Amino acid sequence: MGGDPGRLFFLFNLVHSGEGRALKALSEEAAAACLGISPLRYKILAFAVSAACALLAGAFYAHYLSFISPKTFDIFFSVELVTMCLFGGKGSLWGALLGAGVLTPLPHLLEILEDYRDFFYGGLLMGLLIFSPRA
């Protein structure tokens, strides 16, 4: 958790900088190229920033667990992470934190329905994908 405030501060500043506006402009790649924005450069930047965030998160998580086995990162763990990000809203830093804050304690609240946990997350993910705005 120690790196999260710093990482959030960095990402918030990145989104509101010129590079962040260029990344948003890449949703219309041809128009961005006409404005002089290099799509390749900014796609590589986005990939590098996301890889660095994944690296830090994985390193902190590995340190927290002390031992990692292949069962640690099964498909259902990946579904939970994607659901957390989509729950808060696509493209929202605060929304991803909200999604994690709401969905992390949810398995503990639904311990009675432990056998249906994966079914619940799958249904929630499908509902989020169907009903979320396309923006």
Short mmCIF file of C-alpha atoms in Angstrom, two decimals:
data_model
loop_
_atom_site.label_atom_id
_atom_site.label_comp_id
_atom_site.label_asym_id
_atom_site.label_seq_id
_atom_site.Cartn_x
_atom_site.Cartn_y
_atom_site.Cartn_z
CA MET A 1 0.00 0.00 0.00
CA GLY A 2 2.97 2.30 0.42
CA GLY A 3 3.38 2.94 -3.30
CA ASP A 4 -0.29 3.46 -4.05
CA PRO A 5 -0.57 7.17 -3.14
CA GLY A 6 2.56 7.98 -5.14
CA ARG A 7 1.39 5.94 -8.09
CA LEU A 8 -2.07 7.52 -7.95
CA PHE A 9 -0.52 11.00 -7.79
CA PHE A 10 1.66 10.19 -10.83
CA LEU A 11 -1.26 8.81 -12.84
CA PHE A 12 -3.55 11.71 -11.92
CA ASN A 13 -0.91 14.18 -13.09
CA LEU A 14 -0.30 12.15 -16.25
CA VAL A 15 -3.99 12.15 -17.17
CA HIS A 16 -4.20 15.93 -16.76
CA SER A 17 -0.99 16.70 -18.65
CA GLY A 18 -0.34 17.20 -22.33
CA GLU A 19 0.58 13.53 -22.68
CA GLY A 20 -2.72 12.54 -21.07
CA ARG A 21 -4.67 14.70 -23.50
CA ALA A 22 -2.70 13.16 -26.37
CA LEU A 23 -3.57 9.68 -25.10
CA LYS A 24 -7.26 10.64 -24.97
CA ALA A 25 -6.96 11.99 -28.51
CA LEU A 26 -5.74 8.58 -29.69
CA SER A 27 -9.29 7.28 -29.48
CA GLU A 28 -9.56 8.92 -32.92
CA GLU A 29 -6.17 7.86 -34.24
CA ALA A 30 -6.44 9.49 -37.67
CA ALA A 31 -7.51 12.84 -36.21
CA ALA A 32 -4.72 12.68 -33.63
CA ALA A 33 -2.16 12.00 -36.36
CA CYS A 34 -3.44 15.04 -38.28
CA LEU A 35 -2.82 17.15 -35.17
CA GLY A 36 0.80 16.02 -35.07
CA ILE A 37 0.41 13.44 -32.31
CA SER A 38 2.51 10.36 -32.99
CA PRO A 39 0.23 7.36 -32.34
CA LEU A 40 3.14 4.93 -32.06
CA ARG A 41 4.98 7.07 -29.51
CA TYR A 42 1.95 7.48 -27.26
CA LYS A 43 0.89 3.84 -27.56
CA ILE A 44 4.37 2.84 -26.41
CA LEU A 45 4.12 5.37 -23.56
CA ALA A 46 0.74 3.95 -22.48
CA PHE A 47 2.10 0.41 -22.62
CA ALA A 48 5.19 1.35 -20.60
CA VAL A 49 3.19 3.18 -17.91
CA SER A 50 0.70 0.33 -17.58
CA ALA A 51 3.54 -2.21 -17.43
CA ALA A 52 5.27 -0.19 -14.69
CA CYS A 53 2.04 -0.03 -12.67
CA ALA A 54 1.51 -3.79 -13.09
CA LEU A 55 5.11 -4.43 -12.07
CA LEU A 56 4.80 -2.37 -8.89
CA ALA A 57 1.44 -3.88 -8.00
CA GLY A 58 2.77 -7.39 -8.55
CA ALA A 59 5.89 -6.71 -6.52
CA PHE A 60 3.90 -5.32 -3.59
CA TYR A 61 1.42 -8.20 -3.79
CA ALA A 62 4.22 -10.79 -3.86
CA HIS A 63 5.82 -9.15 -0.83
CA TYR A 64 2.46 -9.14 0.95
CA LEU A 65 1.83 -12.85 0.26
CA SER A 66 5.44 -13.95 0.93
CA PHE A 67 4.87 -16.99 -1.32
CA ILE A 68 3.41 -17.18 -4.80
CA SER A 69 2.10 -20.33 -6.40
CA PRO A 70 0.34 -20.79 -9.75
CA LYS A 71 -2.97 -21.03 -7.89
CA THR A 72 -2.49 -17.48 -6.61
CA PHE A 73 -3.21 -15.97 -10.02
CA ASP A 74 -5.95 -18.20 -11.40
CA ILE A 75 -8.53 -17.03 -13.92
CA PHE A 76 -10.98 -16.01 -11.21
CA PHE A 77 -8.46 -13.62 -9.67
CA SER A 78 -8.10 -11.96 -13.08
CA VAL A 79 -11.89 -11.72 -13.42
CA GLU A 80 -12.08 -10.06 -10.00
CA LEU A 81 -9.48 -7.45 -10.98
CA VAL A 82 -11.21 -6.64 -14.27
CA THR A 83 -14.57 -6.43 -12.49
CA MET A 84 -13.12 -4.00 -9.93
CA CYS A 85 -11.82 -1.72 -12.67
CA LEU A 86 -15.05 -1.82 -14.67
CA PHE A 87 -17.22 -1.34 -11.58
CA GLY A 88 -15.76 2.10 -10.97
CA GLY A 89 -16.04 3.20 -14.59
CA LYS A 90 -13.81 2.96 -17.60
CA GLY A 91 -11.10 5.60 -17.69
CA SER A 92 -11.55 6.75 -14.09
CA LEU A 93 -8.73 6.58 -11.55
CA TRP A 94 -11.01 7.22 -8.59
CA GLY A 95 -13.55 4.78 -9.98
CA ALA A 96 -11.01 1.96 -9.98
CA LEU A 97 -10.30 2.67 -6.31
CA LEU A 98 -14.03 2.75 -5.60
CA GLY A 99 -14.51 -0.56 -7.40
CA ALA A 100 -11.71 -2.17 -5.40
CA GLY A 101 -13.04 -0.71 -2.17
CA VAL A 102 -16.54 -2.04 -2.80
CA LEU A 103 -15.70 -5.43 -4.29
CA THR A 104 -12.79 -6.42 -2.02
CA PRO A 105 -14.90 -6.98 1.12
CA LEU A 106 -17.75 -8.50 -0.91
CA PRO A 107 -16.54 -12.14 -0.67
CA HIS A 108 -16.43 -11.81 3.11
CA LEU A 109 -19.98 -10.47 3.14
CA LEU A 110 -21.15 -13.32 0.91
CA GLU A 111 -19.38 -16.15 2.75
CA ILE A 112 -22.66 -18.04 2.97
CA LEU A 113 -22.76 -18.21 -0.83
CA GLU A 114 -19.10 -19.21 -1.22
CA ASP A 115 -19.90 -21.81 -3.88
CA TYR A 116 -21.56 -19.14 -6.01
CA ARG A 117 -18.84 -16.48 -5.69
CA ASP A 118 -17.46 -17.01 -9.18
CA PHE A 119 -20.97 -17.10 -10.61
CA PHE A 120 -21.71 -13.78 -8.90
CA TYR A 121 -18.54 -12.12 -10.20
CA GLY A 122 -19.18 -13.44 -13.71
CA GLY A 123 -22.74 -12.10 -13.65
CA LEU A 124 -21.57 -8.75 -12.31
CA LEU A 125 -18.89 -8.54 -15.01
CA MET A 126 -21.40 -9.37 -17.75
CA GLY A 127 -23.83 -6.79 -16.38
CA LEU A 128 -21.11 -4.13 -16.27
CA LEU A 129 -20.05 -4.90 -19.84
CA ILE A 130 -23.62 -4.84 -21.12
CA PHE A 131 -24.87 -1.74 -19.30
CA SER A 132 -21.75 0.42 -19.02
CA PRO A 133 -21.46 3.44 -21.31
CA ARG A 134 -19.43 2.87 -24.45
CA ALA A 135 -17.37 6.07 -24.04
#
